[in-house]
Short mmCIF file of N, CA and C in Angstrom, two decimals:
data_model
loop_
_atom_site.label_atom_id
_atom_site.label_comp_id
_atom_site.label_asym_id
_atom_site.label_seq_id
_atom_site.Cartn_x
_atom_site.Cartn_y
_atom_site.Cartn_z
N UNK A 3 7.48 1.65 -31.13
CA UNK A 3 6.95 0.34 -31.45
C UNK A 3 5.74 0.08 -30.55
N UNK A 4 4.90 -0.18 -31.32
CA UNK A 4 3.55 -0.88 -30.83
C UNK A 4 3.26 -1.96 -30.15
N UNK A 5 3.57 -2.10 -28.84
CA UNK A 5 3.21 -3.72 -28.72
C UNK A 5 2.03 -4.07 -28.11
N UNK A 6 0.59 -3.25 -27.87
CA UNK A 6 -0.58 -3.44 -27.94
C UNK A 6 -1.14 -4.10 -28.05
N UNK A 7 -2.07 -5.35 -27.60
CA UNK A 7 -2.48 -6.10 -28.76
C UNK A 7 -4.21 -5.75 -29.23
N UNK A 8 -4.13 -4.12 -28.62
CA UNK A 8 -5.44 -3.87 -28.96
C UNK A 8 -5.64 -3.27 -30.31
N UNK A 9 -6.70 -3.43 -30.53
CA UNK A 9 -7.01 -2.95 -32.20
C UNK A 9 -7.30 -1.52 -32.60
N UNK A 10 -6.44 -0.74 -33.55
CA UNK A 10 -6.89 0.72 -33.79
C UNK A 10 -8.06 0.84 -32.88
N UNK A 11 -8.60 -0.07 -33.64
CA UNK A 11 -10.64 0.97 -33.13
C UNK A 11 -10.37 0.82 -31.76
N UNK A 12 -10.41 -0.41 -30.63
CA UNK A 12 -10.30 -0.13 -29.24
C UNK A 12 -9.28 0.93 -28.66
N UNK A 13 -8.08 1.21 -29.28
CA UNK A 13 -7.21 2.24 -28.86
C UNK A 13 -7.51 3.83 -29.01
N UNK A 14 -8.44 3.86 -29.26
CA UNK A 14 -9.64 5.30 -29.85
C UNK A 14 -10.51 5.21 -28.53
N UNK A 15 -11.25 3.96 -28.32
CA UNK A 15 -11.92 4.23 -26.92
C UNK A 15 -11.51 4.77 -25.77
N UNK A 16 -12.16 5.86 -25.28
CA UNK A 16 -12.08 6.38 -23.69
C UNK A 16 -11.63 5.40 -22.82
N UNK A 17 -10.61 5.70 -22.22
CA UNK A 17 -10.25 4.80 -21.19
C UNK A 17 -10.97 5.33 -19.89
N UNK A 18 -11.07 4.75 -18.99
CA UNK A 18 -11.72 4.78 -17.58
C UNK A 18 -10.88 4.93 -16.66
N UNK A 19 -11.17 5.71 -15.85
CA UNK A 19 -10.24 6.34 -14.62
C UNK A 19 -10.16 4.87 -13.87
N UNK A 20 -9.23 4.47 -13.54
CA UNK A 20 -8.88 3.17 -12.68
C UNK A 20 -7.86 3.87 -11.39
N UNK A 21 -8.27 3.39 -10.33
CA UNK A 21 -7.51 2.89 -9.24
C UNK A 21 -7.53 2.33 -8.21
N UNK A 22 -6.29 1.10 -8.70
CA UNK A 22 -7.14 -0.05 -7.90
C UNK A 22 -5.38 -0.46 -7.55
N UNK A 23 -5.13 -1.09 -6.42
CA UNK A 23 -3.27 -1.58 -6.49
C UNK A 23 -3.27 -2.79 -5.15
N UNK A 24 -2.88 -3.52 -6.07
CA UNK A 24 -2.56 -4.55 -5.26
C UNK A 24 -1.24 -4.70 -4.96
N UNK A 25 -0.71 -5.08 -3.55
CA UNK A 25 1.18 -5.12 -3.55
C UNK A 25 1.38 -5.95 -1.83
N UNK A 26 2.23 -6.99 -2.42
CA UNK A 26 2.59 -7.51 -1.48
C UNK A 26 3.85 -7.41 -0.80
N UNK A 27 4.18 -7.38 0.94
CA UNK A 27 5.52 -7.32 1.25
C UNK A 27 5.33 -7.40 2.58
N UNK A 28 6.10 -6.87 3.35
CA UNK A 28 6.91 -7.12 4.94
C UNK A 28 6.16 -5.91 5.68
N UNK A 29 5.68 -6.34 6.39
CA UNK A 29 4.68 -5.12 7.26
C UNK A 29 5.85 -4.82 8.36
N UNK A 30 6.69 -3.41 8.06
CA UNK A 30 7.81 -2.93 8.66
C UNK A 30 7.72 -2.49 10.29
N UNK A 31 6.60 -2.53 10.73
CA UNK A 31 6.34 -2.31 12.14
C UNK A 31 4.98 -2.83 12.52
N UNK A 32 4.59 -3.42 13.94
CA UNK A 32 3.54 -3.93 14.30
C UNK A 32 1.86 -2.37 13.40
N UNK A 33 1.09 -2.87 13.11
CA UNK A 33 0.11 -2.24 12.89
C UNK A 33 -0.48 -1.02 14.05
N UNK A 34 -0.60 0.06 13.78
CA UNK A 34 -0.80 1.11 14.43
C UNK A 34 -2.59 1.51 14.49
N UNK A 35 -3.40 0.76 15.62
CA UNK A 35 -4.89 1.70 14.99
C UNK A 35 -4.97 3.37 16.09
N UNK A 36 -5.69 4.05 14.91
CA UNK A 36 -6.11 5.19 15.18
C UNK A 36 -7.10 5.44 15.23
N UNK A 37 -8.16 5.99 15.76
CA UNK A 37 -8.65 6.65 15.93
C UNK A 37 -9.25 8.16 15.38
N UNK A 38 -10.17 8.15 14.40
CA UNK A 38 -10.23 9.92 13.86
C UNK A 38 -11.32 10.13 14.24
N UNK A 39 -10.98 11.44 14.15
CA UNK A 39 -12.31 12.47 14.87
C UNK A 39 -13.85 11.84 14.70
N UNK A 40 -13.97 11.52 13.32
CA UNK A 40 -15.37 11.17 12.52
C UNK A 40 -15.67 9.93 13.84
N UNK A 41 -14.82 9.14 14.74
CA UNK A 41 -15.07 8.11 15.36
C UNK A 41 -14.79 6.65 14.33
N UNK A 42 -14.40 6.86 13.37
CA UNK A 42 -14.46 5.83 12.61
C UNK A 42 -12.54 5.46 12.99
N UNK A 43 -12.32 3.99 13.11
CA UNK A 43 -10.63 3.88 13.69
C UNK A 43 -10.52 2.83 11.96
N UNK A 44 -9.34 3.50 12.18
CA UNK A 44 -8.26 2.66 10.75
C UNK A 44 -7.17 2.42 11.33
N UNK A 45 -6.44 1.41 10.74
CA UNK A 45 -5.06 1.37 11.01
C UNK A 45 -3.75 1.23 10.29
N UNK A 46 -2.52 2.43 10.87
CA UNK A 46 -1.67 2.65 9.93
C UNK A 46 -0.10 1.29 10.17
N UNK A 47 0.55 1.90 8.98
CA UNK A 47 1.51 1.12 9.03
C UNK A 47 2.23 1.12 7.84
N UNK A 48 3.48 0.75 7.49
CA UNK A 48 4.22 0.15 6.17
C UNK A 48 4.70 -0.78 5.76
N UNK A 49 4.98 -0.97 4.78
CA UNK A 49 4.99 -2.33 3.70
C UNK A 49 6.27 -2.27 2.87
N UNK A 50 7.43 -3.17 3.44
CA UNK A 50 8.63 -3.45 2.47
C UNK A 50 8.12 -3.90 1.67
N UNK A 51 8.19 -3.94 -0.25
CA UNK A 51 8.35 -3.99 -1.28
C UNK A 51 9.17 -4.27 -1.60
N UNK A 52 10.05 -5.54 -1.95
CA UNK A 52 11.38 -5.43 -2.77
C UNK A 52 10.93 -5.71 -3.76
N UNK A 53 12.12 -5.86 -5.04
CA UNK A 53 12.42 -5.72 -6.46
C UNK A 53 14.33 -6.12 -7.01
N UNK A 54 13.82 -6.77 -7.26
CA UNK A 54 15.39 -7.63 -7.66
C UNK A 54 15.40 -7.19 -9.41
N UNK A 55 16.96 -6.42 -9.56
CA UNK A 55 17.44 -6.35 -10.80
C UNK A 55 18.58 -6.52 -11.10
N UNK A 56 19.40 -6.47 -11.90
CA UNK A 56 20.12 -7.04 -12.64
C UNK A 56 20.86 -5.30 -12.51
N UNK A 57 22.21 -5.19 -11.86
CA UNK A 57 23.30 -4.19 -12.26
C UNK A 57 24.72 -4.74 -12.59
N UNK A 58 25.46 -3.95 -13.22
CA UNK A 58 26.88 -4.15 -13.56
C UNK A 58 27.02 -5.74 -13.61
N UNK A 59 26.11 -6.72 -14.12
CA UNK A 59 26.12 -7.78 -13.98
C UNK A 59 25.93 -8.56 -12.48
N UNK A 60 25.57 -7.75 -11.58
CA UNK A 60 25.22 -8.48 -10.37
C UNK A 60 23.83 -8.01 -10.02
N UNK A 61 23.27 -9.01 -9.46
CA UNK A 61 21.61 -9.21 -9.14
C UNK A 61 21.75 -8.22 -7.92
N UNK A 62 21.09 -7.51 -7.41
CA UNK A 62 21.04 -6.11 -6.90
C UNK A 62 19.17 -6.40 -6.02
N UNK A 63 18.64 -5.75 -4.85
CA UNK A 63 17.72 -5.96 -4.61
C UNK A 63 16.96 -4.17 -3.95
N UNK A 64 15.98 -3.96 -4.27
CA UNK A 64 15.51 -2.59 -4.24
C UNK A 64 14.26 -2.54 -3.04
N UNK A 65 14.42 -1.96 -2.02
CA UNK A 65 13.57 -1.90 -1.03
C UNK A 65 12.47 -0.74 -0.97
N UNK A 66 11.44 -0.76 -1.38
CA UNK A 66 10.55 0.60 -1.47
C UNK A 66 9.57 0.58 -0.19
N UNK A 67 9.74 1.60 0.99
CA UNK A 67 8.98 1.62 1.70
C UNK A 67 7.27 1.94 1.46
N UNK A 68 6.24 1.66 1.69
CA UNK A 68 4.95 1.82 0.97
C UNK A 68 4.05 2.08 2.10
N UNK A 69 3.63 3.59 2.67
CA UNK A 69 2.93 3.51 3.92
C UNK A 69 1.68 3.26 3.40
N UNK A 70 0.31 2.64 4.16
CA UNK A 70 -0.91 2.18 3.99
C UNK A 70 -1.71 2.49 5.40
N UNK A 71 -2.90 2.67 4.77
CA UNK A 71 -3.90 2.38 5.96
C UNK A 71 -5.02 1.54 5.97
N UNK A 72 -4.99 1.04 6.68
CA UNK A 72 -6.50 0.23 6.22
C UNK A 72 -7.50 0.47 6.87
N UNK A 73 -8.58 0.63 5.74
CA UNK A 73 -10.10 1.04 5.90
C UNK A 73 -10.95 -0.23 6.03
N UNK A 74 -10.87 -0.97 5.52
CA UNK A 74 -11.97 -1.85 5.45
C UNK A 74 -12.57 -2.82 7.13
N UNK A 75 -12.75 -3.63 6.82
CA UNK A 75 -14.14 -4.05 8.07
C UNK A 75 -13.30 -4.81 8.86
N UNK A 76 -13.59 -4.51 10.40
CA UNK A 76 -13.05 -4.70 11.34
C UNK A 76 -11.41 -4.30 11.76
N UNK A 77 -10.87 -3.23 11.62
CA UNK A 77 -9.81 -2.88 11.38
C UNK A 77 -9.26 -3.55 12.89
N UNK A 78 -9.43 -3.57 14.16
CA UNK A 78 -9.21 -3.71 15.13
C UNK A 78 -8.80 -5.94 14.99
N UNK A 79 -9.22 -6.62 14.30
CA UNK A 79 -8.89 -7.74 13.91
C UNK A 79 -7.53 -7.86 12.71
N UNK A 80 -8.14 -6.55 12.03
CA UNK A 80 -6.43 -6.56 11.18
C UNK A 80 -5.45 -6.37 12.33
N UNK A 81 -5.40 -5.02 12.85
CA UNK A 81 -4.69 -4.75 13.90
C UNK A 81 -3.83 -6.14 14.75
N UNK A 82 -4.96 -6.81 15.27
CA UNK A 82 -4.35 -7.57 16.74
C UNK A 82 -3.83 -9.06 15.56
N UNK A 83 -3.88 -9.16 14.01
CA UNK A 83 -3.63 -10.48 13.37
C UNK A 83 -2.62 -10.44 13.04
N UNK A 84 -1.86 -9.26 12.74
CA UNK A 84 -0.72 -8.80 11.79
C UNK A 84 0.31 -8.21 12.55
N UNK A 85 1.44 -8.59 12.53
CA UNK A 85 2.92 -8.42 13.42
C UNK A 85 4.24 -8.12 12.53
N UNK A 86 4.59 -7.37 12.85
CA UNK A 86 6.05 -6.89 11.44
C UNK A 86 6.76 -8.38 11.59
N UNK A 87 6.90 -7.87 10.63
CA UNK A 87 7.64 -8.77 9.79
C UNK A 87 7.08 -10.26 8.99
N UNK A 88 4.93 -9.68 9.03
CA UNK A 88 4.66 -10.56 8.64
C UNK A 88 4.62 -10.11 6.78
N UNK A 89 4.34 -11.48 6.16
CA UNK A 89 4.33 -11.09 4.71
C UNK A 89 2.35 -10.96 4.35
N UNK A 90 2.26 -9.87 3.57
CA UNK A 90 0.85 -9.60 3.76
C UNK A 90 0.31 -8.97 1.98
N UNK A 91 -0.23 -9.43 1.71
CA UNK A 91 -0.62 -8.72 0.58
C UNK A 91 -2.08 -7.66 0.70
N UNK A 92 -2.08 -6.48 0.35
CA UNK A 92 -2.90 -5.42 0.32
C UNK A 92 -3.56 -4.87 -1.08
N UNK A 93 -4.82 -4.91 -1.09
CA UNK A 93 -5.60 -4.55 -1.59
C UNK A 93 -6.63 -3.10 -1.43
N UNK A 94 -6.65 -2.40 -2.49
CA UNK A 94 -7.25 -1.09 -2.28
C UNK A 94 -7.06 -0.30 -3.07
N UNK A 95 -6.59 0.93 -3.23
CA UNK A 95 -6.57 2.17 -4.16
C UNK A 95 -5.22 2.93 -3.48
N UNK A 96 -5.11 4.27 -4.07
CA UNK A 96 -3.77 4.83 -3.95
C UNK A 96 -4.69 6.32 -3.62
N UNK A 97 -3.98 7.01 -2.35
CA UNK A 97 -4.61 7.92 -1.49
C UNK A 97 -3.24 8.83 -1.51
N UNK A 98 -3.90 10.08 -2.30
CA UNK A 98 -2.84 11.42 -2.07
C UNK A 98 -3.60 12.23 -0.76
N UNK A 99 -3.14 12.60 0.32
CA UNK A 99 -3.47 13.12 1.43
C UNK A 99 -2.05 14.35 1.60
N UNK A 100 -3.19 15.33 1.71
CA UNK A 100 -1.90 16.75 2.73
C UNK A 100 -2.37 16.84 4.07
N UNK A 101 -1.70 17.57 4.78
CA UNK A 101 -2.07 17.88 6.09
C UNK A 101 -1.33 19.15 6.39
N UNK A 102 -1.35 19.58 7.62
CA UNK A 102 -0.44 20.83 7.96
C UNK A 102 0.50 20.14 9.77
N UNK A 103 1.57 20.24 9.63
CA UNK A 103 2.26 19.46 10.68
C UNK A 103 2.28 20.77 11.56
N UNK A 104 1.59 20.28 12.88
CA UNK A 104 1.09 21.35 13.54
C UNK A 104 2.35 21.72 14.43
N UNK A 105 3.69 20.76 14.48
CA UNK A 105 4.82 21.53 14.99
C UNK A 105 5.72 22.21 14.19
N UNK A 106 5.52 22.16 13.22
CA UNK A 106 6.03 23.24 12.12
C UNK A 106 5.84 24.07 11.44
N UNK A 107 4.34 24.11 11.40
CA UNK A 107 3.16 24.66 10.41
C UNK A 107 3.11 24.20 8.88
N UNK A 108 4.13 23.43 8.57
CA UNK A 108 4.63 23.12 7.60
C UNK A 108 3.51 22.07 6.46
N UNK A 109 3.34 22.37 5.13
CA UNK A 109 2.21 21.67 4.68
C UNK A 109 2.86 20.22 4.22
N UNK A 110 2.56 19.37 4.61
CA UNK A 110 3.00 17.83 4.33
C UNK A 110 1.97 17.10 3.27
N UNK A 111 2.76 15.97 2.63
CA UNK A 111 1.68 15.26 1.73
C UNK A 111 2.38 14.21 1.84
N UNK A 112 2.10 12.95 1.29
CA UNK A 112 2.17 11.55 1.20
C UNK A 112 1.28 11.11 0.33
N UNK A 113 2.02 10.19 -0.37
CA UNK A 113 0.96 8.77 -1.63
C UNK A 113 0.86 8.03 -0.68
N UNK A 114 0.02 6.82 -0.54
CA UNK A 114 -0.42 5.69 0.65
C UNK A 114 -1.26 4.81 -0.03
N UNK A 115 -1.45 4.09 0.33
CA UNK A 115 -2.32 2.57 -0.13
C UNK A 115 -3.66 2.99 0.74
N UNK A 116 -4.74 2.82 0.21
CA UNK A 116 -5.76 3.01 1.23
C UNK A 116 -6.44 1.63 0.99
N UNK A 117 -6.13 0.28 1.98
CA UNK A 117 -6.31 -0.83 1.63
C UNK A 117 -7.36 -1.36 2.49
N UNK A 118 -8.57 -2.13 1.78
CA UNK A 118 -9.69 -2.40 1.75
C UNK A 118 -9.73 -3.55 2.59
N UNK A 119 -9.07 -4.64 1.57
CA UNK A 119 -8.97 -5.86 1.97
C UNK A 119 -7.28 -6.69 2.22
N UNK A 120 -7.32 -7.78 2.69
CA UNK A 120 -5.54 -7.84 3.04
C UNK A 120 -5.75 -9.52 2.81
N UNK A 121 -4.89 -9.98 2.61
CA UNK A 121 -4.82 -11.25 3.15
C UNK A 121 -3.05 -11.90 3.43
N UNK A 122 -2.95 -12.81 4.43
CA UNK A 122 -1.79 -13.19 5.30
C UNK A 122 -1.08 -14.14 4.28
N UNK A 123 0.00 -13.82 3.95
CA UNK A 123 0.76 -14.63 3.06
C UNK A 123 1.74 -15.84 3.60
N UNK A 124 2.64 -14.93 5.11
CA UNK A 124 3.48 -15.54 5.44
C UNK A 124 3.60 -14.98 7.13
N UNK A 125 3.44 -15.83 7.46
CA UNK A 125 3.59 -15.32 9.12
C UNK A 125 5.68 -14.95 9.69
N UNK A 126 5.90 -13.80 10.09
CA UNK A 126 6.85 -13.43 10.93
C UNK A 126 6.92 -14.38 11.35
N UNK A 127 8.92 -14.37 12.30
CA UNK A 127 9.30 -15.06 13.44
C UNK A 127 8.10 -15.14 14.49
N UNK A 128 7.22 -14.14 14.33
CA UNK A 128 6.92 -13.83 16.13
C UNK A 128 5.94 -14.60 16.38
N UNK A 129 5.31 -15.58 15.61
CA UNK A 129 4.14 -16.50 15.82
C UNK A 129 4.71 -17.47 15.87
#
């Protein structure tokens, strides 16, 4: 079943590579900045996500951890503004990254938010 409400002819058009994700939640530990080689510093961290559904007739709640980094301007002000357990919504794109974990040799990868812009929804206990 079709529930589209686009028209034959637009459903024929090329779609356009998009990625763009917005997602709001619980910044699970104080913000981490780093430092990379290039000299350019970002800062890491993760983002509770819940999701409330409906099982065996009882409302049920789904916690998705969501690691992110943020790129955008002045990262060192995101850094010192943002405290776990604040509520934060993130803006940006979705970043597949490998690496090689140099105590294992082992090749690692991760999906991540590579988030641009942020804004403060709900301030933590800690303010």
């Amino acid at each position: 079943m079709n529930t589209s409400t686009q028209t034959p002819q637009e459903m024929k058009k090329p779609y356009r590579d998009t990625n763009k994700i917005e997602i709001a939640g619980q910044l699970g530990q104080n913000p981490e900045i780093v430092a990379l080689t290039s000299g350019r510093i970002i800062v890491t961290g993760s983002l509770a996500s819940h999701r409330n559904y409906v099982k065996d007739g009882q409302t049920a709640k789904k916690t998705n951890w969501v690691p992110f980094t943020y790129r955008g301007d002045k990262p060192e002000e995101f850094a010192n503004a943002l405290r776990k357990g604040d509520q934060v919504l993130l803006l940006g794109t979705l970043d597949y990254r490998e690496w090689i974990d140099e105590s294992t040799q082992t090749k690692r990868s991760t999906l991540e938010v590579a988030a641009f812009e942020y804004k403060l929804i709900r301030e933590g206990k800690h303010h």
